mmCIF file of C-alpha atoms and ligand atoms in Angstrom:
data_model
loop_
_atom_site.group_PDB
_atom_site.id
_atom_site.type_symbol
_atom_site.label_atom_id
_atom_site.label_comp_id
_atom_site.label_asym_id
_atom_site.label_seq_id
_atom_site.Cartn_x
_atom_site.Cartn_y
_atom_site.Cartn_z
ATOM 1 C CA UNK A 1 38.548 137.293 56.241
ATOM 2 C CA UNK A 2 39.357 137.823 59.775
ATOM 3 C CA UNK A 3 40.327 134.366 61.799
ATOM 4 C CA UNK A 4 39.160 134.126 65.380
ATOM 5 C CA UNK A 5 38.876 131.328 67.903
ATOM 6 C CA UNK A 6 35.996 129.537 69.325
ATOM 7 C CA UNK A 7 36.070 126.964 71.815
ATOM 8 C CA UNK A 8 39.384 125.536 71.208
ATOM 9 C CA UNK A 9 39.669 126.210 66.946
ATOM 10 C CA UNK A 10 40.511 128.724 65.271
ATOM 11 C CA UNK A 11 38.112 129.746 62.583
ATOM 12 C CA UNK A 12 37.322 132.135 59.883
ATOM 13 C CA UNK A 13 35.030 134.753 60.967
ATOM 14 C CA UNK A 14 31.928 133.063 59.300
ATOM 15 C CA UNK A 15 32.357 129.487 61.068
ATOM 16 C CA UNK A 16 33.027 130.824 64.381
ATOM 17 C CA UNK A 17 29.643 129.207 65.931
ATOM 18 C CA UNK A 18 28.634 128.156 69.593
ATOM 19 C CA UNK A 19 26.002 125.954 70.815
ATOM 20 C CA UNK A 20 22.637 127.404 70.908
ATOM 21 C CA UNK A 21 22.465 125.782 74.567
ATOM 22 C CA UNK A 22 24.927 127.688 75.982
ATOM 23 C CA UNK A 23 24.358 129.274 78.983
ATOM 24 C CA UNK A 24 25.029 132.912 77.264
ATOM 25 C CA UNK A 25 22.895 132.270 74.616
ATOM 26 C CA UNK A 26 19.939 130.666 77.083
ATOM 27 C CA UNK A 27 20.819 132.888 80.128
ATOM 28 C CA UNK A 28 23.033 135.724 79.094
ATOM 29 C CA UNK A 29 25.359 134.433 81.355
ATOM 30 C CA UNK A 30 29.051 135.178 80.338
ATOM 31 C CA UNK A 31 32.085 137.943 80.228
ATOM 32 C CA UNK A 32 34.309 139.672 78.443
ATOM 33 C CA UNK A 33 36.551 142.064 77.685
ATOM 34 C CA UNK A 34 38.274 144.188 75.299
ATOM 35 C CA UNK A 35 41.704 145.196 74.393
ATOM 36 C CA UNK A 36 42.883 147.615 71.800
ATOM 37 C CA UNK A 37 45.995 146.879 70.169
ATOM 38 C CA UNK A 38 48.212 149.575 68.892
ATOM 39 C CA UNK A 39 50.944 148.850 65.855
ATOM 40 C CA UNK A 40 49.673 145.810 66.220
ATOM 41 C CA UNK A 41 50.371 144.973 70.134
ATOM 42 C CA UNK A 42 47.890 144.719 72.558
ATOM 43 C CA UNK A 43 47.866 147.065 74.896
ATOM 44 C CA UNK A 44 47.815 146.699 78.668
ATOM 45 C CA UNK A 45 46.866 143.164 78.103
ATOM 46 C CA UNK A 46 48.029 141.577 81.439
ATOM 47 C CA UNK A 47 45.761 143.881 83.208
ATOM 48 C CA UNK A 48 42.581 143.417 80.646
ATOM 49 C CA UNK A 49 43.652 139.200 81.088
ATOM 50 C CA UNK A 50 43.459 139.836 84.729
ATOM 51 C CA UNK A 51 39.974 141.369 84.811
ATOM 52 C CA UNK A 52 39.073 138.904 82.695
ATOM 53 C CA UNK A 53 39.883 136.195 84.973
ATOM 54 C CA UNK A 54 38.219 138.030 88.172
ATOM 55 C CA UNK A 55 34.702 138.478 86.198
ATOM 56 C CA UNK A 56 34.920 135.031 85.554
ATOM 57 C CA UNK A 57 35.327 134.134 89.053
ATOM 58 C CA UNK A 58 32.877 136.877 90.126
ATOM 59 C CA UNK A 59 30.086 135.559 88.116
ATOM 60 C CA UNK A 60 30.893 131.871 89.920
ATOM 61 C CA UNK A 61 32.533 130.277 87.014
ATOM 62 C CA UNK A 62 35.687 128.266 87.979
ATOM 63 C CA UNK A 63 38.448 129.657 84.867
ATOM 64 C CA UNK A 64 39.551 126.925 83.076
ATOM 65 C CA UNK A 65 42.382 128.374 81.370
ATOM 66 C CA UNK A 66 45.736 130.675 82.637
ATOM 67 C CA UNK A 67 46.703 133.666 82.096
ATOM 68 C CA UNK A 68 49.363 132.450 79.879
ATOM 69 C CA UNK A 69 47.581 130.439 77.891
ATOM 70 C CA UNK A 70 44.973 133.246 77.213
ATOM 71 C CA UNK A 71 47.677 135.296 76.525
ATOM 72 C CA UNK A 72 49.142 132.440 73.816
ATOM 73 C CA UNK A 73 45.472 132.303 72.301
ATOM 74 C CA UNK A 74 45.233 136.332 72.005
ATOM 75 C CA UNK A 75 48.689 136.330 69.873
ATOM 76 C CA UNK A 76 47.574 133.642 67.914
ATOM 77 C CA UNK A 77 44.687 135.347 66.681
ATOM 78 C CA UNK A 78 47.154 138.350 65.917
ATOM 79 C CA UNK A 79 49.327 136.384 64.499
ATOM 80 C CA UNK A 80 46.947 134.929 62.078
ATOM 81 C CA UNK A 81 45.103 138.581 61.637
ATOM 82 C CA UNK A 82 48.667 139.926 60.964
ATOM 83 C CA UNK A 83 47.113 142.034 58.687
ATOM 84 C CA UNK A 84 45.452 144.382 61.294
ATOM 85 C CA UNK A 85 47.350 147.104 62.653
ATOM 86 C CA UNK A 86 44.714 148.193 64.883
ATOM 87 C CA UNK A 87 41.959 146.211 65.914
ATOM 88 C CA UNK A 88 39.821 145.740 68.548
ATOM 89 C CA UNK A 89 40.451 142.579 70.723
ATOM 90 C CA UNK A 90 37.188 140.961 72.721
ATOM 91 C CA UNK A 91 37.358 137.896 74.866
ATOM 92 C CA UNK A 92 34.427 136.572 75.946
ATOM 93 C CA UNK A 93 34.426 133.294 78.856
ATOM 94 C CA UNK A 94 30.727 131.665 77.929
ATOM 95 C CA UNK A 95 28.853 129.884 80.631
ATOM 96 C CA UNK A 96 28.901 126.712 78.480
ATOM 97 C CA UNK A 97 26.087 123.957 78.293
ATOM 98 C CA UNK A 98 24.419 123.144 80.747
ATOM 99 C CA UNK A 99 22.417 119.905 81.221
ATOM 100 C CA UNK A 100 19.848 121.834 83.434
ATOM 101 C CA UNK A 101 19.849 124.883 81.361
ATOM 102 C CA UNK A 102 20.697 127.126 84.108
ATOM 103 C CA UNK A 103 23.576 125.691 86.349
ATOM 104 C CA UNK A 104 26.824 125.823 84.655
ATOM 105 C CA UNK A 105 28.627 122.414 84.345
ATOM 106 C CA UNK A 106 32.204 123.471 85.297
ATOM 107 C CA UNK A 107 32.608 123.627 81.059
ATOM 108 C CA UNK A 108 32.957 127.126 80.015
ATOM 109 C CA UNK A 109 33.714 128.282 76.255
ATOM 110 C CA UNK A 110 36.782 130.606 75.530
ATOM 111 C CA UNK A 111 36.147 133.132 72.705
ATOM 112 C CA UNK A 112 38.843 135.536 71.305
ATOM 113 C CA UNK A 113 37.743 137.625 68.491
ATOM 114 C CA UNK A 114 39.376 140.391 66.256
ATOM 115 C CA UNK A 115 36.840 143.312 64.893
ATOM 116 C CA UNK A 116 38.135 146.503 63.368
ATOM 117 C CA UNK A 117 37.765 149.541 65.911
ATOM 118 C CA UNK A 118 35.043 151.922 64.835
ATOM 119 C CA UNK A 119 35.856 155.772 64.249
ATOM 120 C CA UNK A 120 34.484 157.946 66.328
ATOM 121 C CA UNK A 121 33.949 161.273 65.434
ATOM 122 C CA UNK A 122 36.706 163.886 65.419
ATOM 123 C CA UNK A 123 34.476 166.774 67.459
ATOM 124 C CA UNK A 124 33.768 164.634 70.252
ATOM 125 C CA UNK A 125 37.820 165.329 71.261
ATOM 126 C CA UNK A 126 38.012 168.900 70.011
ATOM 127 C CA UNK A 127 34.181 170.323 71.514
ATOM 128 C CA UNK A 128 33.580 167.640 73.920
ATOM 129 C CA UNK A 129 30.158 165.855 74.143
ATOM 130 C CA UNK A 130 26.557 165.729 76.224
ATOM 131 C CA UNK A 131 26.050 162.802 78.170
ATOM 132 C CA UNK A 132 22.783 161.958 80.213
ATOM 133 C CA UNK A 133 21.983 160.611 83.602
ATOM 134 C CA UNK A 134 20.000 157.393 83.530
ATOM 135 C CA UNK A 135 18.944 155.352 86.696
ATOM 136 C CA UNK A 136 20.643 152.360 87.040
ATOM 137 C CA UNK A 137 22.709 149.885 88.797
ATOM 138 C CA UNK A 138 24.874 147.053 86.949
ATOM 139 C CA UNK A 139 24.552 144.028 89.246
ATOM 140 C CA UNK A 140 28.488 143.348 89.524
ATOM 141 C CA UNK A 141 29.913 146.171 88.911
ATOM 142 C CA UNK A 142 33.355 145.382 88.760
ATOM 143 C CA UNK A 143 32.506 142.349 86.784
ATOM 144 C CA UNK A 144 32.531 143.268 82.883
ATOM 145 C CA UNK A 145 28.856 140.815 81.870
ATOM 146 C CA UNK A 146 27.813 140.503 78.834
ATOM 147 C CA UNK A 147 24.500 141.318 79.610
ATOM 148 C CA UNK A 148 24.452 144.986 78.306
ATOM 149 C CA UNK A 149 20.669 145.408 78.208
ATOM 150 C CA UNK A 150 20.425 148.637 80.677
ATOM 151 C CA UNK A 151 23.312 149.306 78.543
ATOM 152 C CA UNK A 152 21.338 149.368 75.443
ATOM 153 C CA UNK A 153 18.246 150.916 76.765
ATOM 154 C CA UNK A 154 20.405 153.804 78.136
ATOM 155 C CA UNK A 155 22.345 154.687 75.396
ATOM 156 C CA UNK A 156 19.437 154.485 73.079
ATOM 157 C CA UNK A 157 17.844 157.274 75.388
ATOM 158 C CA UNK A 158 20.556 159.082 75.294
ATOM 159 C CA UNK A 159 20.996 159.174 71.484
ATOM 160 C CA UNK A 160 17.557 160.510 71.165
ATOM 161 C CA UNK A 161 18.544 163.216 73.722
ATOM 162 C CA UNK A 162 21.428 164.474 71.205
ATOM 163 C CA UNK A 163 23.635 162.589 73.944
ATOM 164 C CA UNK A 164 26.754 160.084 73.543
ATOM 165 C CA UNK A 165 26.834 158.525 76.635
ATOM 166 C CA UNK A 166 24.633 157.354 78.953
ATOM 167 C CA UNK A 167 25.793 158.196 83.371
ATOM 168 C CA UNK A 168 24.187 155.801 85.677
ATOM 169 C CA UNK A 169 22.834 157.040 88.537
ATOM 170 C CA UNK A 170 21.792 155.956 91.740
ATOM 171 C CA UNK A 171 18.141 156.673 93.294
ATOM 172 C CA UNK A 172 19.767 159.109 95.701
ATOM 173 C CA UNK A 173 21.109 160.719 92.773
ATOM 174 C CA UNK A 174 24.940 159.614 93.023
ATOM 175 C CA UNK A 175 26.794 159.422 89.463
ATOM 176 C CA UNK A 176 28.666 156.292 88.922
ATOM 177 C CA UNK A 177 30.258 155.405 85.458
ATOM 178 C CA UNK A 178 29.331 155.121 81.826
ATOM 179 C CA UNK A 179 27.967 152.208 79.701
ATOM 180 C CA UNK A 180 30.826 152.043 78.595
ATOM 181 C CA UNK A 181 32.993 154.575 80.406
ATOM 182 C CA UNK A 182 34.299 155.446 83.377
ATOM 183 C CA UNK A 183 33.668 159.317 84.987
ATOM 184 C CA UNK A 184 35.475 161.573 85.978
ATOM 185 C CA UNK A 185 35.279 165.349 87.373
ATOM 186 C CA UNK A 186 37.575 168.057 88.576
ATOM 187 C CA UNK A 187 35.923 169.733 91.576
ATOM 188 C CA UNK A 188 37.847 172.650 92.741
ATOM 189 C CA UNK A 189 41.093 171.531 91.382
ATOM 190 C CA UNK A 190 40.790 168.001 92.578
ATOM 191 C CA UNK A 191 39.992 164.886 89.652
ATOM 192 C CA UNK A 192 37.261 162.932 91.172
ATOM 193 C CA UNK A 193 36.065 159.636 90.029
ATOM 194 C CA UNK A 194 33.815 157.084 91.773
ATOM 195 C CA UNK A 195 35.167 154.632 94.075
ATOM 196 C CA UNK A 196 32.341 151.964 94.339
ATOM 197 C CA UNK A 197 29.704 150.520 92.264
ATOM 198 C CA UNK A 198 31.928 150.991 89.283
ATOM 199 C CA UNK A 199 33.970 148.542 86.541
ATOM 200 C CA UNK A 200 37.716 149.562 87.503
ATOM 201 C CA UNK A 201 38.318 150.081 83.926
ATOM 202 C CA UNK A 202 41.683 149.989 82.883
ATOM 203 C CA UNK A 203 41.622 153.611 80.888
ATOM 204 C CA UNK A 204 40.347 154.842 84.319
ATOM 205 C CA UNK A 205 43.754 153.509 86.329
ATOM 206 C CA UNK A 206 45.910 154.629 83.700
ATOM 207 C CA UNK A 207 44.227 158.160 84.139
ATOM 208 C CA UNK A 208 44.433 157.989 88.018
ATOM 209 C CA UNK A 209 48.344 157.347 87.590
ATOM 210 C CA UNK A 210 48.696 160.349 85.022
ATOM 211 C CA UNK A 211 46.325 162.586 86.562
ATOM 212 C CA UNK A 212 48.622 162.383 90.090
ATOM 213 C CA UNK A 213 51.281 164.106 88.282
ATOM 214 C CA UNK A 214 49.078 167.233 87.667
ATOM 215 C CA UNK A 215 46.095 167.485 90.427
ATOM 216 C CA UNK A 216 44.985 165.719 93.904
ATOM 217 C CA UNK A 217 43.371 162.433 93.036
ATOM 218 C CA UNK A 218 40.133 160.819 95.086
ATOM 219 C CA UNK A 219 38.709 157.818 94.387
ATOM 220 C CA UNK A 220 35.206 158.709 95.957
ATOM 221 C CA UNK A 221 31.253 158.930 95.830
ATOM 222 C CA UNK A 222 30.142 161.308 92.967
ATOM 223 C CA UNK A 223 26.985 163.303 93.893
ATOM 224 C CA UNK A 224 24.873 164.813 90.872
ATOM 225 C CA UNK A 225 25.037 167.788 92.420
ATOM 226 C CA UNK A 226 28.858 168.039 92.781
ATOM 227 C CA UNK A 227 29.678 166.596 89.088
ATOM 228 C CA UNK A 228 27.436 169.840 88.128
ATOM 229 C CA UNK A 229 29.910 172.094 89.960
ATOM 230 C CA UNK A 230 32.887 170.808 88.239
ATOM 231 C CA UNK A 231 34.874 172.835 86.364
ATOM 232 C CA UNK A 232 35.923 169.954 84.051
ATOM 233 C CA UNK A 233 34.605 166.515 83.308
ATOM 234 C CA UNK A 234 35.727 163.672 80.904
ATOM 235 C CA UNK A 235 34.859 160.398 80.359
ATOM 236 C CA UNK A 236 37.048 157.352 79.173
ATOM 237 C CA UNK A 237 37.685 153.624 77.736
ATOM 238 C CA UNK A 238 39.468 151.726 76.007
ATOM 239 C CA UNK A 239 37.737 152.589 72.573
ATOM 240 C CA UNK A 240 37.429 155.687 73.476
ATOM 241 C CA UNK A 241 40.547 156.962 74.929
ATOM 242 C CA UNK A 242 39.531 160.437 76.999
ATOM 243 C CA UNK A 243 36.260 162.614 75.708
ATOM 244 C CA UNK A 244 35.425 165.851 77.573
ATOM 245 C CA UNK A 245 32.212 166.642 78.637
ATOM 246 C CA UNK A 246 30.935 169.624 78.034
ATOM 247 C CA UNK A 247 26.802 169.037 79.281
ATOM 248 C CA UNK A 248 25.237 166.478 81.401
ATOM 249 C CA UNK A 249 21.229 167.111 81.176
ATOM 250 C CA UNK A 250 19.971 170.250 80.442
ATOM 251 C CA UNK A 251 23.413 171.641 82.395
ATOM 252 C CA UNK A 252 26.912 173.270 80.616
ATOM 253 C CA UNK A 253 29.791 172.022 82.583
ATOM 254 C CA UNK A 254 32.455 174.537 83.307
ATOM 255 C CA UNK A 255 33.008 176.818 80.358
ATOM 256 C CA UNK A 256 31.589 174.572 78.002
ATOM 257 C CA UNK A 257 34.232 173.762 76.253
ATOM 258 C CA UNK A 258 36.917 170.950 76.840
ATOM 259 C CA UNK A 259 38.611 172.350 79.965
ATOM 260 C CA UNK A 260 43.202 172.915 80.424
ATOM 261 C CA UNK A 261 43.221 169.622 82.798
ATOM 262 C CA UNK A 262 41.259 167.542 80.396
ATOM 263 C CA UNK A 263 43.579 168.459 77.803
ATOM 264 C CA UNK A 264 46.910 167.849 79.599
ATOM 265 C CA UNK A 265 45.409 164.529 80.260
ATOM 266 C CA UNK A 266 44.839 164.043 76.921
ATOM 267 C CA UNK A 267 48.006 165.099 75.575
ATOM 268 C CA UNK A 268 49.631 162.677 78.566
ATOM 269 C CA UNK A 269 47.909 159.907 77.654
ATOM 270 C CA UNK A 270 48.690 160.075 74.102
ATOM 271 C CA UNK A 271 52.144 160.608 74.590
ATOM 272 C CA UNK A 272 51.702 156.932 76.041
ATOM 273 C CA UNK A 273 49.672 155.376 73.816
ATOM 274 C CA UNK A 274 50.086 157.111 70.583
ATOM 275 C CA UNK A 275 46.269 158.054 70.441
ATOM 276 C CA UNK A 276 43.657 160.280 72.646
HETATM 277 C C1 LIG B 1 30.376 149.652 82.464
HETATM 278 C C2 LIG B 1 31.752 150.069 82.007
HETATM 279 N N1 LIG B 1 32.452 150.952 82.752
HETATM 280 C C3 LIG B 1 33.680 151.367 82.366
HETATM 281 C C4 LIG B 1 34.270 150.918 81.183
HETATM 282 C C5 LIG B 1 35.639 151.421 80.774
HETATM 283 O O1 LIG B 1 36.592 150.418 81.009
HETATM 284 P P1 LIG B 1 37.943 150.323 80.164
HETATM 285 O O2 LIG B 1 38.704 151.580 80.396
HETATM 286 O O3 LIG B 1 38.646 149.134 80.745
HETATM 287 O O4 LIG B 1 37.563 150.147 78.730
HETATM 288 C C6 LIG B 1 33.580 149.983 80.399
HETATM 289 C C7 LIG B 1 34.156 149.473 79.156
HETATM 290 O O5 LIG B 1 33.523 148.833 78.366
HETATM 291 C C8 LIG B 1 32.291 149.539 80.822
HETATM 292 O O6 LIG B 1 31.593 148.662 80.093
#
């Protein structure tokens, strides 16, 4: 059985409790985030640490523990899960308990779990995949919350439109990121992705350093309109590497199948991660 650790212990997977009156429980109030480790190494864990540390502060917690000593507590768990050679790594920072219920009490709960790292399906890398456009705005964007409710209610929708991912939109009809991915287009030989209202995820920087070596790089606003026009569009994450996507809505993007850039990417980022 896999060992984790909860609020200072480390447990086996079946003890690992929390307080029912914690303020993630009560309020949904809490972060996380996820690292994959490869051959058994976490990988780019400073940076996932990092954004850790700023949702925390973001969401107005004060982080009670360093970077370091994260770090110590995430290859601790590895160590004792030396089993796993790849595994999915999620640390979540829990509001804690709250004598009010609602204000958090300066005593937030550190969570480090280990969970395998689900397959995902073979064609979604070789055909690409549909995705959908759902209206919606995450509160803190470049916070990573727990609270995954639009989340939820957007990939659900987009399941029972044949989709795999869900785009929020804005109103005015500008594409900003995934539920769980971060977008990306290339527009007449340029790779776009959003700038604002976005989690900088950590797959997307590592794609803005590798795609600089091949195309013209903007970090800007997305319109609808102009993702439509791309010739190629991808979406990535840590779980998911890079997918191509071949339809958003009712429209084929580009040839409809995964486009040359999306593939060097592909083959770039696997030649630094040893996956796609
Ligand atoms: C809303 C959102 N955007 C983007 C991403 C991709 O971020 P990363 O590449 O760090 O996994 C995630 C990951 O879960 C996410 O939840």
């Amino acid at each position: 059985m896999k060992t984790v650790y909860v609020d200072g212990k480390f447990l086996p997977w079946d003890k690992a409790v929390i307080p029912v009156d914690d303020l993630a429980v009560l309020r949904g109030y809490a972060v996380c985030d996820i690292i994959k480790t490869i051959a058994g190494r976490p990988y780019c864990l400073d940076a996932h640490i990092d954004r850790l540390l700023s949702s925390v502060t973001q969401i107005g917690l004060t982080p009670a523990w360093t970077k370091e000593e994260i770090k110590e507590i995430v290859f601790k768990v590895l160590e004792k899960n030396a089993h796993m050679d790849k595994a999915n790594i999620r640390i979540l920072v829990t509001g804690g308990s709250s004598p009010d219920f609602f204000i958090p009490a300066d005593n937030p709960r550190l969570i480090v779990l280990i969970t395998d790292i689900p397959a995902l399906p073979a064609h979604w890398y070789t055909k690409g995949v549909k995705v959908i456009t759902f209206v919606q705005q995450r509160a803190l964007p470049d916070a990573k919350a727990t609270n995954y409710i639009p989340a939820v209610l957007a990939l659900k929708e987009a399941r029972a439109q044949g989709a795999v991912e869900a785009l929020y939109m804005t109103r005015d009809k500008m594409v900003l990121e995934g539920t769980t991915s971060n977008l990306f287009a290339l527009v007449e030989g340029t790779l776009i992705t959003p700038g604002k209202g976005v989690l900088k995820g950590i797959t997307r920087k590592t794609i803005l350093a590798l795609g600089k070596k091949l195309f013209p790089v903007s970090e800007q606003d997305l319109s609808l309109d102009t993702l439509l026009s791309a010739s190629e569009a991808f979406i990535t994450g840590t779980n998911k590497g890079i997918v191509p996507v071949i339809q958003v809505d009712d429209h084929i993007i580009g040839t409809g199948k995964p486009g040359r850039g999306t593939r060097a990417l592909m083959s770039a980022m696997a030649d630094q991660r040893g996956n796609g």
